Short mmCIF file of C-alpha atoms in Angstrom, two decimals:
data_model
loop_
_atom_site.label_atom_id
_atom_site.label_comp_id
_atom_site.label_asym_id
_atom_site.label_seq_id
_atom_site.Cartn_x
_atom_site.Cartn_y
_atom_site.Cartn_z
CA MET A 1 0.00 0.00 0.00
CA PRO A 2 1.21 3.59 -0.61
CA TYR A 3 2.11 5.95 2.23
CA THR A 4 1.72 9.72 2.07
CA THR A 5 2.43 12.89 3.98
CA THR A 6 1.91 16.57 3.16
CA ILE A 7 4.35 19.43 3.74
CA GLU A 8 3.19 22.96 2.83
CA ASN A 9 0.58 21.74 0.35
CA THR A 10 3.02 19.31 -1.31
CA VAL A 11 1.96 15.66 -1.11
CA PHE A 12 4.77 13.10 -0.88
CA ARG A 13 3.92 9.52 -1.81
CA PHE A 14 5.90 6.38 -1.01
CA GLY A 15 4.96 3.27 -2.96
CA ASP A 16 5.32 0.64 -0.25
CA LEU A 17 6.92 -0.04 3.11
CA LYS A 18 10.42 -0.65 1.79
CA ASP A 19 10.25 2.58 -0.23
CA LEU A 20 9.15 4.48 2.87
CA LEU A 21 11.97 2.98 4.96
CA ALA A 22 14.56 3.75 2.30
CA LYS A 23 13.46 7.36 1.82
CA ALA A 24 13.38 7.92 5.62
CA THR A 25 16.96 6.75 6.11
CA PRO A 26 19.52 9.41 7.08
CA GLU A 27 21.76 10.16 4.11
CA ARG A 28 24.26 7.48 3.11
CA SER A 29 26.05 6.71 -0.09
CA GLY A 30 24.96 3.06 -0.34
CA ASP A 31 21.29 3.90 -0.72
CA GLN A 32 22.18 6.59 -3.25
CA LEU A 33 24.21 4.01 -5.17
CA ALA A 34 21.23 1.65 -5.13
CA GLY A 35 18.93 4.41 -6.41
CA ILE A 36 16.51 4.14 -3.50
CA ALA A 37 17.49 7.14 -1.34
CA ALA A 38 15.42 10.28 -0.85
CA SER A 39 16.01 12.96 -3.48
CA GLY A 40 17.01 15.41 -0.78
CA PRO A 41 16.38 16.56 2.80
CA VAL A 42 12.76 17.62 2.20
CA GLU A 43 11.67 14.24 0.82
CA ARG A 44 13.66 12.55 3.60
CA LEU A 45 11.82 14.64 6.20
CA ALA A 46 8.48 13.80 4.59
CA ALA A 47 9.29 10.08 4.72
CA GLN A 48 10.36 10.34 8.36
CA MET A 49 7.10 12.10 9.22
CA ALA A 50 5.08 9.40 7.46
CA LEU A 51 7.14 6.71 9.14
CA ALA A 52 6.66 8.25 12.59
CA ASP A 53 2.86 8.07 12.09
CA LEU A 54 2.94 4.44 10.96
CA PRO A 55 1.51 1.91 13.47
CA LEU A 56 3.95 -0.80 14.52
CA LYS A 57 1.27 -3.33 13.58
CA ALA A 58 1.77 -2.39 9.93
CA PHE A 59 5.09 -4.23 9.95
CA LEU A 60 3.27 -7.48 10.70
CA SER A 61 1.09 -7.25 7.61
CA GLU A 62 3.62 -6.06 5.01
CA GLU A 63 6.99 -7.77 4.53
CA VAL A 64 9.86 -5.97 2.83
CA ILE A 65 10.99 -9.33 1.40
CA SER A 66 8.42 -12.11 1.08
CA SER A 67 8.69 -15.08 3.43
CA ASP A 68 7.75 -17.29 0.50
CA ASP A 69 11.05 -16.45 -1.18
CA ASP A 70 13.41 -15.78 1.71
CA GLU A 71 14.28 -17.91 4.75
CA VAL A 72 15.41 -14.86 6.74
CA SER A 73 11.96 -13.29 6.37
CA ALA A 74 10.40 -16.63 7.32
CA LEU A 75 12.61 -16.76 10.42
CA ILE A 76 11.62 -13.22 11.42
CA ALA A 77 7.93 -14.08 11.10
CA ALA A 78 8.30 -17.36 12.99
CA ARG A 79 10.14 -15.80 15.92
CA HIS A 80 7.77 -12.88 16.45
CA ASP A 81 6.19 -13.19 19.92
CA THR A 82 2.72 -11.66 20.04
CA ALA A 83 2.64 -11.67 23.85
CA ALA A 84 5.93 -9.77 24.03
CA PHE A 85 4.59 -7.34 21.42
CA ALA A 86 1.36 -6.64 23.31
CA PRO A 87 2.67 -3.79 25.56
CA ILE A 88 3.68 -1.73 22.50
CA SER A 89 1.21 -3.05 19.91
CA SER A 90 -0.93 0.10 19.94
CA LEU A 91 1.99 2.46 19.31
CA THR A 92 3.12 4.18 16.17
CA VAL A 93 6.83 4.30 15.27
CA GLY A 94 7.03 7.82 16.69
CA GLU A 95 5.27 6.82 19.90
CA PHE A 96 7.59 3.82 20.16
CA ARG A 97 10.56 6.21 20.11
CA GLU A 98 9.00 8.23 22.94
CA TRP A 99 8.29 5.03 24.88
CA LEU A 100 11.91 3.89 24.52
CA LEU A 101 13.19 7.23 25.81
CA LYS A 102 11.00 7.28 28.92
CA PRO A 103 13.05 7.03 32.16
CA GLU A 104 10.81 4.23 33.39
CA THR A 105 11.58 2.12 30.29
CA GLY A 106 14.58 0.28 31.69
CA GLN A 107 16.47 -2.99 31.37
CA ARG A 108 13.65 -5.34 32.38
CA THR A 109 11.11 -3.63 30.15
CA LEU A 110 13.43 -3.63 27.14
CA GLU A 111 14.37 -7.25 27.74
CA ALA A 112 10.70 -8.23 27.86
CA ILE A 113 9.96 -6.91 24.35
CA THR A 114 13.05 -8.46 22.72
CA TYR A 115 11.09 -10.99 20.64
CA GLY A 116 8.07 -8.72 20.32
CA VAL A 117 9.80 -6.38 17.90
CA THR A 118 10.90 -7.27 14.39
CA PRO A 119 14.12 -6.06 12.78
CA GLU A 120 12.09 -3.79 10.49
CA MET A 121 10.37 -2.14 13.49
CA VAL A 122 13.71 -1.55 15.15
CA ALA A 123 15.28 -0.20 11.96
CA ALA A 124 12.29 2.10 11.48
CA VAL A 125 12.48 3.70 14.91
CA SER A 126 16.24 4.19 14.59
CA LYS A 127 15.67 6.27 11.43
CA ILE A 128 13.79 8.95 13.37
CA MET A 129 16.17 9.05 16.35
CA ARG A 130 18.96 11.53 17.02
CA LEU A 131 22.41 10.23 17.97
CA GLN A 132 21.75 10.98 21.63
CA ASP A 133 18.51 8.97 21.41
CA LEU A 134 20.36 5.96 19.99
CA ILE A 135 22.96 6.26 22.74
CA SER A 136 20.62 6.75 25.67
CA VAL A 137 18.35 3.80 24.81
CA ALA A 138 21.22 1.42 24.00
CA ALA A 139 22.91 2.34 27.28
CA LYS A 140 19.87 1.05 29.15
CA ARG A 141 20.02 -2.39 27.51
CA GLU A 142 22.48 -4.86 29.01
CA VAL A 143 23.15 -8.11 27.09
CA VAL A 144 25.51 -10.46 28.94
CA THR A 145 27.21 -13.54 27.46
CA ARG A 146 29.74 -16.04 28.81
CA PHE A 147 32.36 -18.51 27.62
CA ARG A 148 35.41 -18.42 29.93
CA ASN A 149 34.60 -14.95 31.14
CA THR A 150 31.65 -12.56 31.29
CA ILE A 151 31.11 -9.99 28.53
CA GLY A 152 28.59 -7.14 28.42
CA LEU A 153 28.21 -6.10 32.05
CA ARG A 154 27.12 -2.51 32.45
CA GLY A 155 29.92 0.04 32.70
CA ARG A 156 32.57 -2.26 31.25
CA LEU A 157 34.22 -2.41 27.83
CA SER A 158 35.75 -5.55 26.36
CA THR A 159 38.12 -5.78 23.41
CA ARG A 160 38.90 -8.20 20.65
CA ASN A 161 42.66 -8.56 20.29
CA GLN A 162 43.05 -8.97 16.50
CA PRO A 163 46.55 -10.34 15.70
CA ASN A 164 46.19 -10.65 11.94
CA HIS A 165 49.18 -11.36 9.71
CA PRO A 166 49.41 -11.11 5.87
CA THR A 167 50.72 -14.68 5.53
CA ASP A 168 49.30 -16.20 8.74
CA ASP A 169 52.85 -16.56 10.06
CA SER A 170 52.69 -18.17 13.51
CA ARG A 171 55.48 -16.04 14.96
CA GLY A 172 53.86 -12.86 13.61
CA ILE A 173 50.46 -13.80 15.03
CA ALA A 174 51.97 -14.58 18.44
CA ALA A 175 53.95 -11.33 18.53
CA SER A 176 50.87 -9.29 17.63
CA ALA A 177 48.69 -11.09 20.20
CA ILE A 178 51.25 -10.48 22.94
CA ASP A 179 51.52 -6.83 21.91
CA GLY A 180 47.79 -6.51 22.54
CA LEU A 181 47.88 -8.43 25.80
CA LEU A 182 50.65 -6.15 27.10
CA MET A 183 48.16 -3.28 26.70
CA GLY A 184 45.29 -5.20 28.28
CA SER A 185 43.45 -6.12 25.08
CA GLY A 186 41.79 -9.48 24.47
CA ASP A 187 39.06 -10.20 27.00
CA ALA A 188 36.26 -10.49 24.41
CA VAL A 189 38.34 -12.79 22.23
CA ILE A 190 41.77 -13.19 20.70
CA GLY A 191 40.63 -13.59 17.11
CA VAL A 192 42.58 -13.97 13.87
CA ASN A 193 41.23 -13.26 10.38
CA PRO A 194 43.11 -15.89 8.37
CA ALA A 195 44.67 -14.95 5.04
CA THR A 196 43.86 -18.46 3.80
CA ASP A 197 40.97 -20.80 4.52
CA SER A 198 42.54 -24.25 4.53
CA VAL A 199 41.71 -26.67 7.31
CA ALA A 200 45.43 -27.16 8.05
CA ASP A 201 46.04 -23.44 8.55
CA TYR A 202 42.86 -23.09 10.59
CA ILE A 203 43.98 -25.88 12.94
CA ARG A 204 47.48 -24.39 13.22
CA ILE A 205 46.08 -20.97 14.14
CA VAL A 206 43.57 -22.17 16.74
CA SER A 207 46.25 -24.46 18.23
CA LEU A 208 48.66 -21.54 18.50
CA LEU A 209 46.04 -19.33 20.14
CA ASP A 210 45.00 -22.12 22.50
CA GLU A 211 48.60 -22.72 23.56
CA LEU A 212 49.01 -19.01 24.23
CA ARG A 213 45.83 -18.94 26.29
CA GLU A 214 46.66 -22.06 28.29
CA ARG A 215 50.33 -21.21 28.83
CA LEU A 216 49.45 -17.81 30.28
CA ALA A 217 46.19 -18.95 31.96
CA ILE A 218 44.25 -16.15 30.27
CA PRO A 219 40.54 -16.12 31.14
CA THR A 220 39.35 -15.46 27.60
CA GLN A 221 38.34 -17.28 24.42
CA THR A 222 40.01 -17.61 21.04
CA CYS A 223 38.80 -17.76 17.45
CA CYS A 224 40.05 -18.25 13.92
CA LEU A 225 37.61 -16.37 11.71
CA GLY A 226 37.52 -18.92 8.91
CA HIS A 227 34.38 -20.11 7.14
CA VAL A 228 32.00 -22.28 9.18
CA THR A 229 32.59 -25.25 6.89
CA THR A 230 36.31 -25.02 7.68
CA ALA A 231 35.53 -24.76 11.39
CA ILE A 232 33.28 -27.82 11.27
CA ARG A 233 35.99 -29.87 9.55
CA ALA A 234 38.56 -28.67 12.09
CA ILE A 235 36.26 -29.64 14.96
CA GLU A 236 35.81 -33.08 13.41
CA ALA A 237 39.63 -33.35 13.33
CA GLY A 238 39.86 -32.59 17.04
CA ALA A 239 41.06 -28.96 16.84
CA PRO A 240 40.76 -26.80 20.00
CA VAL A 241 37.97 -24.51 18.70
CA ASP A 242 36.43 -22.06 21.17
CA LEU A 243 34.17 -19.74 19.17
CA VAL A 244 32.79 -20.62 15.73
CA PHE A 245 32.73 -17.61 13.42
CA GLN A 246 30.70 -16.56 10.39
CA SER A 247 29.78 -13.39 8.51
CA VAL A 248 26.01 -13.14 8.03
CA ALA A 249 23.62 -10.87 6.11
CA GLY A 250 19.96 -9.96 5.97
CA SER A 251 18.64 -12.05 3.07
CA GLN A 252 18.83 -15.66 1.97
CA LYS A 253 20.51 -14.62 -1.28
CA ALA A 254 23.14 -12.54 0.52
CA ASN A 255 23.89 -15.41 2.88
CA ALA A 256 24.18 -17.75 -0.08
CA GLY A 257 26.90 -15.40 -1.32
CA PHE A 258 28.74 -16.15 1.93
CA GLY A 259 28.24 -19.87 1.26
CA ILE A 260 25.82 -20.39 4.13
CA ASP A 261 22.20 -20.91 5.02
CA LEU A 262 20.36 -21.36 8.32
CA SER A 263 20.76 -25.14 8.35
CA LEU A 264 24.54 -24.86 7.94
CA LEU A 265 24.73 -22.32 10.76
CA LYS A 266 22.75 -24.71 12.96
CA GLU A 267 25.22 -27.49 12.15
CA ALA A 268 28.12 -25.22 13.07
CA TYR A 269 26.39 -24.16 16.29
CA GLU A 270 25.85 -27.76 17.33
CA ALA A 271 29.45 -28.65 16.45
CA GLY A 272 30.76 -25.81 18.60
CA ARG A 273 28.57 -26.74 21.55
CA SER A 274 29.60 -30.40 21.31
CA LEU A 275 33.16 -29.53 22.39
CA LYS A 276 32.02 -28.10 25.75
CA ARG A 277 35.19 -26.00 26.03
CA GLY A 278 33.59 -23.12 27.91
CA MET A 279 31.61 -22.95 31.11
CA PRO A 280 28.29 -24.86 31.25
CA GLY A 281 25.79 -23.30 28.86
CA ALA A 282 28.49 -21.19 27.20
CA ASN A 283 27.73 -19.11 24.11
CA VAL A 284 29.83 -20.47 21.23
CA MET A 285 29.07 -18.42 18.09
CA TYR A 286 30.70 -15.22 16.81
CA PHE A 287 29.03 -13.28 13.98
CA GLU A 288 30.10 -10.27 11.95
CA THR A 289 27.86 -8.04 9.86
CA GLY A 290 28.19 -4.74 8.00
CA GLN A 291 25.97 -2.21 6.26
CA GLY A 292 26.25 -2.68 2.51
CA ALA A 293 26.89 -6.43 2.53
CA ALA A 294 23.57 -7.29 0.89
CA LEU A 295 23.80 -4.46 -1.63
CA SER A 296 27.32 -5.47 -2.66
CA ALA A 297 25.98 -8.98 -3.35
CA ASP A 298 23.00 -7.60 -5.31
CA ALA A 299 20.81 -9.26 -2.70
CA HIS A 300 19.02 -6.31 -1.09
CA PHE A 301 15.78 -6.48 -3.13
CA GLY A 302 15.34 -2.70 -3.04
CA VAL A 303 15.55 -2.55 0.76
CA ASP A 304 17.80 0.10 2.29
CA GLN A 305 21.15 -1.06 3.63
CA GLN A 306 20.46 -0.25 7.26
CA THR A 307 17.22 -2.26 7.33
CA MET A 308 19.05 -5.13 5.62
CA GLU A 309 21.74 -4.90 8.30
CA VAL A 310 19.20 -5.19 11.10
CA ARG A 311 17.62 -8.20 9.40
CA ALA A 312 21.03 -9.88 9.70
CA TYR A 313 20.67 -9.58 13.46
CA ALA A 314 17.67 -11.93 13.31
CA VAL A 315 19.99 -14.53 11.80
CA ALA A 316 22.63 -13.97 14.49
CA ARG A 317 20.10 -14.02 17.33
CA GLU A 318 18.86 -17.46 16.31
CA PHE A 319 22.13 -19.03 17.47
CA ASP A 320 22.59 -17.41 20.89
CA PRO A 321 25.99 -15.86 20.05
CA MET A 322 28.80 -14.94 22.39
CA LEU A 323 29.77 -11.95 20.24
CA VAL A 324 28.29 -9.99 17.35
CA ASN A 325 29.90 -6.97 15.74
CA THR A 326 29.21 -4.71 12.84
CA VAL A 327 32.37 -3.96 10.84
CA VAL A 328 30.93 -0.53 10.33
CA GLY A 329 33.24 1.20 7.84
CA PHE A 330 35.03 -1.77 6.32
CA ILE A 331 33.24 -2.13 2.98
CA GLY A 332 34.11 1.40 1.86
CA PRO A 333 32.81 4.84 0.88
CA GLU A 334 30.48 3.34 -1.73
CA TYR A 335 28.24 2.42 1.22
CA LEU A 336 29.26 4.85 4.01
CA PHE A 337 30.93 7.82 2.39
CA ASN A 338 32.50 9.76 5.25
CA GLY A 339 33.12 9.96 8.96
CA LYS A 340 29.67 11.39 9.67
CA GLN A 341 27.92 8.50 7.92
CA ILE A 342 30.17 5.93 9.63
CA ILE A 343 29.50 7.42 13.07
CA ARG A 344 25.74 7.42 12.48
CA ALA A 345 25.78 3.85 11.14
CA GLY A 346 27.84 2.54 14.05
CA LEU A 347 25.45 3.96 16.62
CA GLU A 348 22.42 2.74 14.65
CA ASP A 349 23.80 -0.77 14.38
CA HIS A 350 24.67 -0.92 18.05
CA PHE A 351 21.25 0.38 19.12
CA CYS A 352 19.37 -2.00 16.84
CA GLY A 353 21.44 -5.01 17.85
CA LYS A 354 20.99 -4.30 21.55
CA LEU A 355 17.22 -3.80 21.19
CA LEU A 356 17.02 -7.21 19.49
CA GLY A 357 18.92 -8.78 22.39
CA LEU A 358 22.36 -9.19 20.84
CA PRO A 359 25.74 -8.88 22.62
CA MET A 360 26.67 -6.07 20.29
CA GLY A 361 30.16 -4.83 19.50
CA VAL A 362 31.49 -2.52 16.80
CA ASP A 363 34.63 -2.62 14.71
CA VAL A 364 35.28 1.12 14.69
CA CYS A 365 36.97 1.38 11.31
CA TYR A 366 37.29 2.93 7.87
CA THR A 367 39.03 2.21 4.59
CA ASN A 368 41.89 4.35 3.33
CA HIS A 369 39.84 5.76 0.44
CA ALA A 370 36.95 6.92 2.65
CA ASP A 371 36.49 10.56 3.66
CA ALA A 372 37.23 9.74 7.29
CA ASP A 373 40.14 9.83 9.71
CA GLN A 374 41.18 8.68 13.16
CA GLU A 375 39.49 11.63 14.84
CA ASP A 376 36.17 10.34 13.50
CA MET A 377 37.04 6.99 15.07
CA ASP A 378 37.85 8.68 18.39
CA THR A 379 34.41 10.28 18.29
CA LEU A 380 32.60 7.04 17.50
CA LEU A 381 34.55 5.11 20.15
CA THR A 382 33.69 7.66 22.83
CA LEU A 383 30.00 7.71 21.86
CA LEU A 384 29.87 3.90 21.85
CA CYS A 385 31.29 3.80 25.35
CA ALA A 386 28.51 6.15 26.42
CA ALA A 387 26.07 3.73 24.75
CA ASN A 388 27.44 0.77 26.77
CA VAL A 389 28.87 -1.13 23.80
CA ASN A 390 29.91 -4.69 24.68
CA PHE A 391 33.25 -4.68 22.87
CA VAL A 392 35.40 -3.08 20.20
CA ILE A 393 38.26 -4.41 18.06
CA THR A 394 41.88 -3.29 18.45
CA VAL A 395 44.99 -3.91 16.33
CA PRO A 396 48.62 -2.75 16.62
CA GLY A 397 48.85 0.92 15.69
CA ALA A 398 45.21 0.97 14.46
CA ASP A 399 46.47 -0.38 11.08
CA ASP A 400 45.38 -3.87 10.06
CA ILE A 401 48.24 -5.03 7.86
CA MET A 402 46.33 -8.05 6.52
CA LEU A 403 42.89 -6.58 5.80
CA ASN A 404 44.32 -3.16 4.84
CA TYR A 405 41.94 -0.92 6.73
CA GLN A 406 42.14 1.42 9.71
CA SER A 407 40.65 0.34 13.02
CA LEU A 408 41.38 1.12 16.68
CA ALA A 409 44.76 0.73 18.34
CA HIS A 410 45.30 -1.11 21.61
CA HIS A 411 46.09 2.22 23.24
CA ASP A 412 42.61 3.45 22.29
CA ALA A 413 41.25 0.86 24.70
CA ILE A 414 43.60 2.22 27.37
CA TYR A 415 42.02 5.64 26.81
CA CYS A 416 38.59 4.10 27.47
CA ARG A 417 39.81 2.36 30.62
CA GLU A 418 41.56 5.37 32.13
CA THR A 419 39.48 8.31 30.90
CA LEU A 420 36.00 6.83 30.56
CA ASN A 421 36.35 4.37 33.47
CA ARG A 422 35.52 1.30 31.39
CA ALA A 423 37.13 -1.80 32.92
CA PRO A 424 37.44 -5.12 31.02
CA ALA A 425 35.54 -8.30 31.90
CA PRO A 426 35.89 -8.96 35.63
CA GLU A 427 37.78 -12.25 35.23
CA PHE A 428 40.23 -10.66 32.80
CA GLU A 429 40.57 -7.60 35.02
CA ARG A 430 41.65 -9.84 37.93
CA TRP A 431 44.13 -11.68 35.70
CA LEU A 432 45.76 -8.44 34.57
CA CYS A 433 46.24 -7.45 38.21
CA GLU A 434 47.46 -10.91 39.27
CA ILE A 435 50.22 -11.01 36.63
CA GLY A 436 51.35 -7.51 37.52
CA LEU A 437 50.32 -5.73 34.32
CA THR A 438 47.88 -3.41 36.11
CA ASP A 439 47.57 -2.08 39.64
CA ARG A 440 44.49 -2.55 41.82
CA ALA A 441 42.94 0.54 40.25
CA GLY A 442 43.34 -0.98 36.79
CA ALA A 443 46.11 1.31 35.53
CA LEU A 444 48.91 -0.22 33.42
CA VAL A 445 52.09 -0.47 35.47
CA GLY A 446 54.43 -2.99 33.85
CA ALA A 447 55.24 -5.62 31.23
CA PRO A 448 55.24 -9.08 32.86
CA ALA A 449 58.14 -11.26 31.77
CA MET A 450 55.81 -14.27 31.43
CA LEU A 451 54.24 -12.72 28.33
CA THR A 452 57.46 -11.89 26.53
CA ASP A 453 59.12 -15.13 27.63
CA TYR A 454 56.33 -17.08 25.95
CA PHE A 455 57.23 -15.59 22.61
CA SER A 456 60.76 -17.00 22.64
CA SER A 457 59.96 -20.35 24.28
CA SER A 458 56.91 -21.56 22.35
CA THR A 459 57.57 -24.38 19.91
CA LEU A 460 54.70 -23.27 17.73
CA VAL A 461 55.98 -19.78 17.10
CA GLY A 462 59.27 -21.22 15.93
CA ALA A 463 57.49 -23.24 13.23
#
């Protein structure tokens, strides 16, 4: 059905729900590239006004991608909980925003509606929210997960120590991981993006990371971010796999481009749980997403990139993940043109993920050809800390030498700890103090010999 609004005697019409959502989206280059963005700020405002007046119930009667053709849409429909939706079922999108911002709408209330809202509802309300709205609501929503430690507690910030290497050299990976540990990074996960995707290299990398973890008694989890099929084969071979990783997107076609579907993810989830390497009931999956993934695969079906991103969270949520993060500026300026668009997208993604009950992190990053710089990343990092983000990703010097993009440095996490009073996971915080790297107040005070000694004594790093 068409949607309309009138501004100063001019009637603006939007053909269907996905057209309305696209036109209401704050400006970004990906939607312009797809030819679905508003023509300018006046049409965008008109779409936002029409969207604000739209009842939330409308999202239950009109799908942006048909369930008959898409298993992600079918999953979203199947998981919608009418009882959880009841407290907000009479609201419009605009009234839903006001309800979210009320002081009395706190953790328990937000948790109760988790399966009552659909990704499209959540994407819609984010489009009419200011940055401070996105931050204040997300800060109220705590999502806690556990493997060997506890991630997501309020007022804390965890980090992924990302020791990537251009050739997956064991000694290079170990040196980079230790560099991060010496600056207190790695409580969310020590996770390597492999340059190759062979089972042999996957097993070598997870074995190296597991030796590092065991040798130093680090209360964290490790991950090689290879394809789930590689992880499953490594698990079958007896590899020490903690978290099972996969990139996911918001449509069946986009996921097929990643070589996955829901049944394969379920197989990977069950394989990870079968190892029982974490505490009882541990979360075992790690998912990454990113605005523009579906568009770059020509699998967006005319839906705006932010709504497609939030649909990916329905896929992630199905498998009770330990970690989820949006790699917000990684795909490039074709999808998020500059620092302003990256900052907005990062806060949107985090808000939407948290509202859907995900342990949401953000890779605060940009590519070298984007109109962005490290000061934009400082801004986004600081705002995410205010929003109670679960974790961020850090690399040596903020420069990922394997993936060739700019992220956060380990010392950026130190800034968060010391200036913004964001401690790591409690188990990891105690370990840092016990080995003498931090004092009782959490400040860095030294470089324990046990960490640097490992580098020269490990048999694996000499391979």
